[in-house]
Coordinates of C-alpha atoms and ligand atoms in Angstrom, one line a residue:
M1276 CA 0.0 0.0 0.0
Y1277 CA 1.2 3.5 -0.8
D1278 CA 1.2 6.2 1.9
L1279 CA 0.5 9.1 -0.5
V1280 CA 0.0 9.3 -4.3
A1281 CA -0.1 12.8 -5.8
V1282 CA -1.7 13.4 -9.2
G1283 CA -0.7 16.5 -11.1
N1284 CA 1.9 17.6 -13.6
P1285 CA 5.4 18.4 -12.3
V1286 CA 6.8 21.7 -13.5
Y1287 CA 10.1 23.3 -14.0
D1288 CA 9.7 26.9 -13.1
L1289 CA 11.7 30.2 -13.2
I1290 CA 11.2 32.2 -10.1
V1291 CA 11.8 35.8 -9.4
T1292 CA 11.1 37.2 -5.9
P1293 CA 12.2 40.6 -4.4
K1294 CA 15.1 38.6 -2.8
I1295 CA 16.1 36.0 -5.3
A1296 CA 15.9 34.8 -8.9
T1297 CA 16.6 31.4 -10.4
K1298 CA 19.0 31.1 -13.3
N1299 CA 17.6 27.9 -14.6
R1300 CA 14.2 26.2 -14.5
I1301 CA 13.8 24.4 -11.2
L1302 CA 11.6 21.5 -10.1
S1303 CA 8.3 22.4 -8.5
G1304 CA 4.5 21.9 -8.8
C1305 CA 1.8 21.1 -6.3
S1306 CA 2.1 17.3 -6.7
T1307 CA 5.9 17.5 -6.5
N1308 CA 6.1 19.7 -3.4
A1309 CA 3.4 17.7 -1.6
C1310 CA 5.3 14.5 -2.2
L1311 CA 8.6 16.1 -1.1
A1312 CA 7.1 17.2 2.1
A1313 CA 5.4 13.9 2.9
R1314 CA 8.7 12.0 2.1
K1315 CA 10.9 14.3 4.1
L1316 CA 8.6 13.9 7.1
G1317 CA 8.8 10.2 6.9
M1318 CA 6.1 8.7 4.7
T1319 CA 7.9 5.9 2.9
R1320 CA 5.8 4.9 -0.2
V1321 CA 5.2 8.1 -2.0
A1322 CA 4.4 8.4 -5.7
L1323 CA 3.8 11.1 -8.3
I1324 CA 1.6 10.6 -11.3
G1325 CA 1.8 13.2 -14.2
T1326 CA 2.9 14.0 -17.7
I1327 CA 6.1 15.8 -18.7
G1328 CA 8.0 16.7 -21.9
K1329 CA 10.8 14.8 -23.5
D1330 CA 13.2 17.7 -22.7
F1331 CA 12.9 17.2 -18.9
V1332 CA 11.8 13.6 -18.5
E1333 CA 15.2 12.2 -17.6
T1334 CA 16.1 15.0 -15.3
F1335 CA 12.7 14.5 -13.6
Y1336 CA 13.2 10.7 -13.1
N1337 CA 16.6 11.5 -11.5
D1338 CA 15.2 14.4 -9.5
L1339 CA 12.5 12.2 -8.0
R1340 CA 14.4 9.0 -7.4
Y1341 CA 17.2 10.8 -5.8
R1342 CA 14.6 12.2 -3.3
G1343 CA 13.0 8.8 -2.7
I1344 CA 9.7 9.5 -4.6
E1345 CA 8.4 7.0 -7.2
P1346 CA 7.7 8.8 -10.5
C1347 CA 4.9 7.6 -12.8
I1348 CA 4.9 9.4 -16.1
V1349 CA 1.8 8.3 -17.9
R1350 CA 2.6 10.0 -21.2
L1351 CA 5.3 12.1 -22.8
S1352 CA 4.1 15.6 -23.7
E1353 CA 5.4 17.9 -26.4
Q1354 CA 6.3 20.4 -23.7
T1355 CA 7.2 20.3 -20.0
G1356 CA 4.9 22.3 -17.8
G1357 CA 6.3 25.4 -16.2
F1358 CA 5.8 29.1 -15.3
R1359 CA 7.8 32.2 -14.8
L1360 CA 6.6 33.3 -11.4
V1361 CA 7.3 36.9 -10.4
Y1362 CA 6.4 38.1 -6.9
D1363 CA 6.0 41.7 -5.8
E1364 CA 6.9 43.1 -2.4
R1365 CA 3.4 42.2 -1.1
G1366 CA 3.8 38.6 -2.1
D1367 CA 1.4 38.7 -5.0
R1368 CA 2.5 36.9 -8.0
T1369 CA 2.0 36.8 -11.8
L1370 CA 2.5 33.5 -13.7
D1371 CA 3.6 33.4 -17.3
V1372 CA 3.4 30.1 -19.1
L1373 CA 6.7 28.5 -20.1
G1374 CA 5.2 25.3 -21.3
I1375 CA 2.1 23.1 -20.9
A1376 CA 2.1 19.4 -20.4
E1377 CA -0.7 17.1 -21.4
Q1378 CA -3.9 16.0 -19.5
I1379 CA -3.9 13.1 -17.1
H1380 CA -6.9 10.7 -17.5
F1381 CA -8.2 8.3 -14.9
E1382 CA -7.5 5.4 -17.3
D1383 CA -3.8 6.4 -17.3
I1384 CA -3.5 5.7 -13.6
P1385 CA -2.1 2.2 -13.0
A1386 CA -4.4 0.2 -10.6
K1387 CA -1.6 -0.3 -8.0
Y1388 CA -1.8 3.4 -7.1
L1389 CA -5.4 3.1 -6.1
D1390 CA -4.2 1.2 -3.0
T1391 CA -3.0 4.3 -1.1
K1392 CA -3.9 5.9 2.1
Y1393 CA -4.1 9.4 0.6
F1394 CA -4.4 11.0 -2.8
V1395 CA -3.3 14.6 -3.3
L1396 CA -4.9 16.1 -6.4
G1397 CA -2.6 19.0 -7.2
P1398 CA -3.1 20.2 -10.8
V1399 CA -1.1 23.2 -12.0
L1400 CA -3.1 24.0 -15.1
G1401 CA -6.2 22.0 -16.0
E1402 CA -4.6 18.7 -16.4
I1403 CA -7.1 17.0 -14.0
D1404 CA -10.8 17.3 -14.6
R1405 CA -14.1 16.3 -13.0
N1406 CA -14.2 12.9 -14.8
L1407 CA -10.8 11.9 -13.3
I1408 CA -11.9 13.0 -9.8
K1409 CA -15.3 11.2 -10.1
S1410 CA -13.7 8.0 -11.3
L1411 CA -11.1 8.2 -8.6
R1412 CA -13.7 8.7 -5.9
E1413 CA -15.6 5.6 -7.2
S1414 CA -12.4 3.4 -7.3
T1415 CA -10.5 4.1 -4.2
R1416 CA -11.0 4.1 -0.4
A1417 CA -8.2 6.5 0.0
K1418 CA -8.9 9.9 1.5
I1419 CA -8.6 12.5 -1.3
F1420 CA -7.1 16.0 -0.7
L1421 CA -7.8 18.6 -3.4
D1422 CA -5.7 21.7 -4.0
P1423 CA -7.9 23.3 -6.6
Q1424 CA -5.3 25.8 -7.9
G1425 CA -4.9 24.2 -11.3
L1426 CA -8.7 24.0 -11.7
V1427 CA -9.2 27.8 -11.6
R1428 CA -6.4 28.8 -13.9
R1429 CA -6.7 29.6 -17.6
V1430 CA -4.1 30.9 -20.1
G1431 CA -4.9 34.5 -21.0
R1432 CA -3.6 36.6 -23.7
S1433 CA 0.2 36.6 -24.1
G1434 CA 0.5 33.5 -21.9
R1435 CA -0.3 35.1 -18.6
I1436 CA -2.4 33.0 -16.2
E1437 CA -5.9 34.3 -15.4
H1438 CA -8.3 32.9 -12.9
S1439 CA -11.9 31.7 -13.4
C1440 CA -14.1 28.7 -12.8
D1441 CA -17.5 27.1 -13.4
R1442 CA -18.9 27.4 -9.8
L1443 CA -21.5 24.6 -10.3
E1444 CA -18.8 22.2 -11.5
M1445 CA -16.5 23.3 -8.6
R1446 CA -19.3 22.5 -6.2
E1447 CA -19.7 19.0 -7.6
I1448 CA -15.9 18.4 -7.6
M1449 CA -15.5 19.7 -4.0
G1450 CA -18.3 17.3 -2.9
L1451 CA -16.3 14.3 -4.2
V1452 CA -13.2 14.8 -2.0
D1453 CA -12.4 14.6 1.7
F1454 CA -10.3 17.8 2.1
V1455 CA -10.2 21.0 0.0
K1456 CA -7.5 23.7 0.4
P1457 CA -7.5 26.8 -1.9
N1458 CA -5.5 29.9 -1.1
E1459 CA -7.4 33.2 -0.6
H1460 CA -7.3 34.1 -4.3
E1461 CA -8.5 30.8 -5.5
G1462 CA -11.2 30.9 -2.8
E1463 CA -12.4 34.2 -4.1
V1464 CA -12.6 32.8 -7.6
I1465 CA -14.6 29.8 -6.4
T1466 CA -17.0 31.7 -4.1
G1467 CA -16.9 35.4 -5.2
E1468 CA -16.1 36.3 -1.6
Q1469 CA -13.0 38.3 -0.8
E1470 CA -13.2 38.4 3.0
P1471 CA -11.5 35.2 4.2
L1472 CA -13.9 34.0 6.8
R1473 CA -16.9 34.7 4.6
C1474 CA -15.1 33.0 1.8
L1475 CA -14.5 29.9 3.9
E1476 CA -18.1 29.9 5.1
T1477 CA -19.2 29.9 1.5
L1478 CA -16.8 27.1 0.6
A1479 CA -18.2 25.1 3.6
E1480 CA -21.7 25.6 2.4
M1481 CA -20.7 24.3 -1.0
R1482 CA -19.4 21.0 0.4
D1483 CA -19.6 18.6 3.3
G1484 CA -16.4 18.2 5.2
P1485 CA -13.1 19.7 6.2
T1486 CA -12.1 22.8 4.3
I1487 CA -9.0 25.0 4.6
L1488 CA -8.3 28.4 3.3
T1489 CA -4.7 29.5 3.3
L1490 CA -3.7 33.1 3.7
A1491 CA 0.1 33.1 3.2
E1492 CA 1.9 34.9 6.0
R1493 CA -1.5 35.5 7.7
G1494 CA -1.9 31.8 8.4
S1495 CA -4.9 29.8 7.5
L1496 CA -8.5 29.2 8.4
L1497 CA -10.1 25.8 9.0
F1498 CA -13.6 24.6 8.9
D1499 CA -13.5 21.2 10.7
G1500 CA -17.1 20.2 9.8
E1501 CA -18.5 21.9 12.9
A1502 CA -16.5 24.9 13.9
Y1503 CA -14.2 27.6 12.4
W1504 CA -10.6 27.9 13.5
R1505 CA -7.8 30.4 12.8
I1506 CA -4.3 28.8 12.5
M1507 CA -1.4 31.2 12.8
A1508 CA 1.6 31.3 10.5
Y1509 CA 5.1 30.8 12.0
R1510 CA 6.8 34.1 11.9
T1511 CA 9.7 34.1 9.5
V1512 CA 11.3 35.9 6.5
A1513 CA 10.2 34.5 3.2
L1514 CA 12.9 34.1 0.5
D1515 CA 10.5 32.4 -2.0
P1516 CA 6.9 31.7 -1.1
T1517 CA 6.4 29.2 -4.0
G1518 CA 5.2 25.8 -2.8
A1519 CA 4.0 26.9 0.7
G1520 CA 0.5 25.6 0.0
D1521 CA 1.8 22.4 -1.5
V1522 CA 4.0 21.7 1.5
Y1523 CA 1.1 22.5 3.7
A1524 CA -0.9 19.8 1.9
G1525 CA 1.7 17.1 2.2
S1526 CA 2.5 17.9 5.8
F1527 CA -1.2 18.2 6.8
L1528 CA -1.8 14.6 5.6
F1529 CA 1.3 13.3 7.3
E1530 CA 0.2 14.7 10.7
Y1531 CA -3.5 13.9 10.1
D1532 CA -2.5 10.3 9.5
R1533 CA -0.7 10.3 12.8
V1534 CA -3.2 12.2 15.1
R1535 CA -6.5 12.3 13.2
R1536 CA -7.1 15.8 14.5
L1537 CA -7.6 18.6 12.0
V1538 CA -6.5 21.6 14.1
E1539 CA -3.3 19.8 15.0
A1540 CA -2.7 18.8 11.4
C1541 CA -3.2 22.4 10.2
S1542 CA -0.9 23.8 12.9
F1543 CA 1.8 21.3 11.9
A1544 CA 1.3 22.0 8.2
S1545 CA 1.6 25.7 8.9
A1546 CA 4.9 25.1 10.7
A1547 CA 6.2 22.9 7.9
A1548 CA 5.3 25.4 5.2
S1549 CA 7.2 28.1 6.9
I1550 CA 10.4 26.1 6.3
M1551 CA 9.6 26.0 2.6
V1552 CA 9.2 29.8 2.3
E1553 CA 12.7 30.4 3.7
N1554 CA 14.2 28.4 0.9
I1555 CA 14.0 28.1 -2.9
G1556 CA 13.6 24.9 -4.8
P1557 CA 13.0 21.2 -3.9
D1558 CA 15.8 20.9 -1.3
F1559 CA 14.1 22.7 1.6
P1560 CA 15.4 21.3 4.9
L1561 CA 12.1 20.1 6.3
T1562 CA 12.4 17.6 9.1
C1563 CA 9.9 16.3 11.6
E1564 CA 12.0 17.6 14.4
E1565 CA 12.1 21.2 13.1
A1566 CA 8.4 21.2 12.1
Y1567 CA 7.3 20.0 15.6
R1568 CA 9.6 22.6 17.2
R1569 CA 8.0 25.3 15.2
K1570 CA 4.5 24.0 15.7
V1571 CA 4.7 24.9 19.4
A1572 CA 4.9 28.5 18.4
V1573 CA 2.0 28.2 15.9
G1574 CA -1.1 29.3 17.8
N1575 CA -4.7 28.5 16.9
A1576 CA -8.0 29.8 18.1
R1577 CA -11.6 28.8 17.6
I1578 CA -13.6 31.5 15.9
T1579 CA -17.1 30.2 16.1
Ligands
LIG500 N1 5.7 34.3 4.5 C1 5.2 33.2 5.2 N2 5.6 33.0 6.5 C2 5.2 32.0 7.3 N3 4.4 31.1 6.8 C3 3.9 31.2 5.5 C4 4.3 32.2 4.7 N4 3.7 32.1 3.5 C5 3.0 31.0 3.6 N5 3.1 30.4 4.8 C6 2.4 29.2 5.3 O1 2.0 28.4 4.2 C7 0.6 28.3 4.1 C8 0.2 28.3 2.6 O2 0.6 29.5 2.0 P1 -0.1 30.2 0.8 O3 -1.4 30.7 1.2 O4 0.8 31.2 0.3 O5 -0.3 29.0 -0.2 P2 -0.3 29.0 -1.8 O6 -0.6 30.4 -2.3 O7 -1.3 27.9 -2.2 O8 1.2 28.6 -2.2 P3 1.7 27.8 -3.5 O9 0.5 27.7 -4.5 O10 2.9 28.5 -4.0 O11 2.0 26.4 -3.0 C9 0.0 29.5 4.9 O12 -1.3 29.2 5.3 C10 1.1 29.6 6.0 O13 0.8 28.7 7.0
LIG501 MG1 -1.3 27.0 -4.1

């Protein structure tokens, strides 16, 4: 049995923040970073399912195997997915497309991966759709965690990412999974609500079950099925915020699997994600020891 299987295309990105810029494209993506976090924390059987271009496929296999993650490339694409991400001083980012890899279909997923404790669905740009999620729900007993970021992105004019979604379809999709975690911008696209608590309340009305809204350095909000909670961020200086939400996802599942308590899992995830933002690229020094140490300083409070 696998511990965690992440579905979503890996990307090789260029990143520019007020503090640092990459020279070459570096490995990232929601599925990748969630796997990295889970593996660094101690989950042992971790796999990533996606598509990638011929140009990066060998690098990708090496990058993953070296880090103890099983790669499953279901198809070779013409292009490798990737963005040029540029962050401003406020932490807001623009994404320009460098390449787009192909779709992943449910039929592509080898049956052995259905036998996992957790799925992370972490699309970067529309490579997963409702059909895959529906079929997956019908075929596995695993708990499914959805980061909807790649479901609300479209390629706009001149290759810049714009955000939109079909709200009825999102409602259906969110009803199929066990956990949902958009960031505040994605939450606004899905609900039309800008104010974070109102946004989370609306998300919670759209589905049944635990829902998280992440707010970058302002922490995150959790609806645990009954009550609303505020989870603080660990105070630190961000070098590159890319992947914070992805590491939050992988770390949340690691801790949820251990303690089965949502507030504890979110606090731990917040602590773990703070290690990601201090670094750039896939080799962030996340360890259980350091995440638990930071978790002590991550407060939480019940809101209602
Ligand atoms: N500057 C920061 N300092 C401390 N913690 C942070 C910071 N930025 C993010 N985090 C932690 O990471 C979590 C997720 O961050 P964020 O809301 O930016 O996710 P995201 O936008 O989905 O990121 P990405 O899509 O790049 O993975 C936050 O809820 C917080 O706990
Ligand atoms: Mg995200």
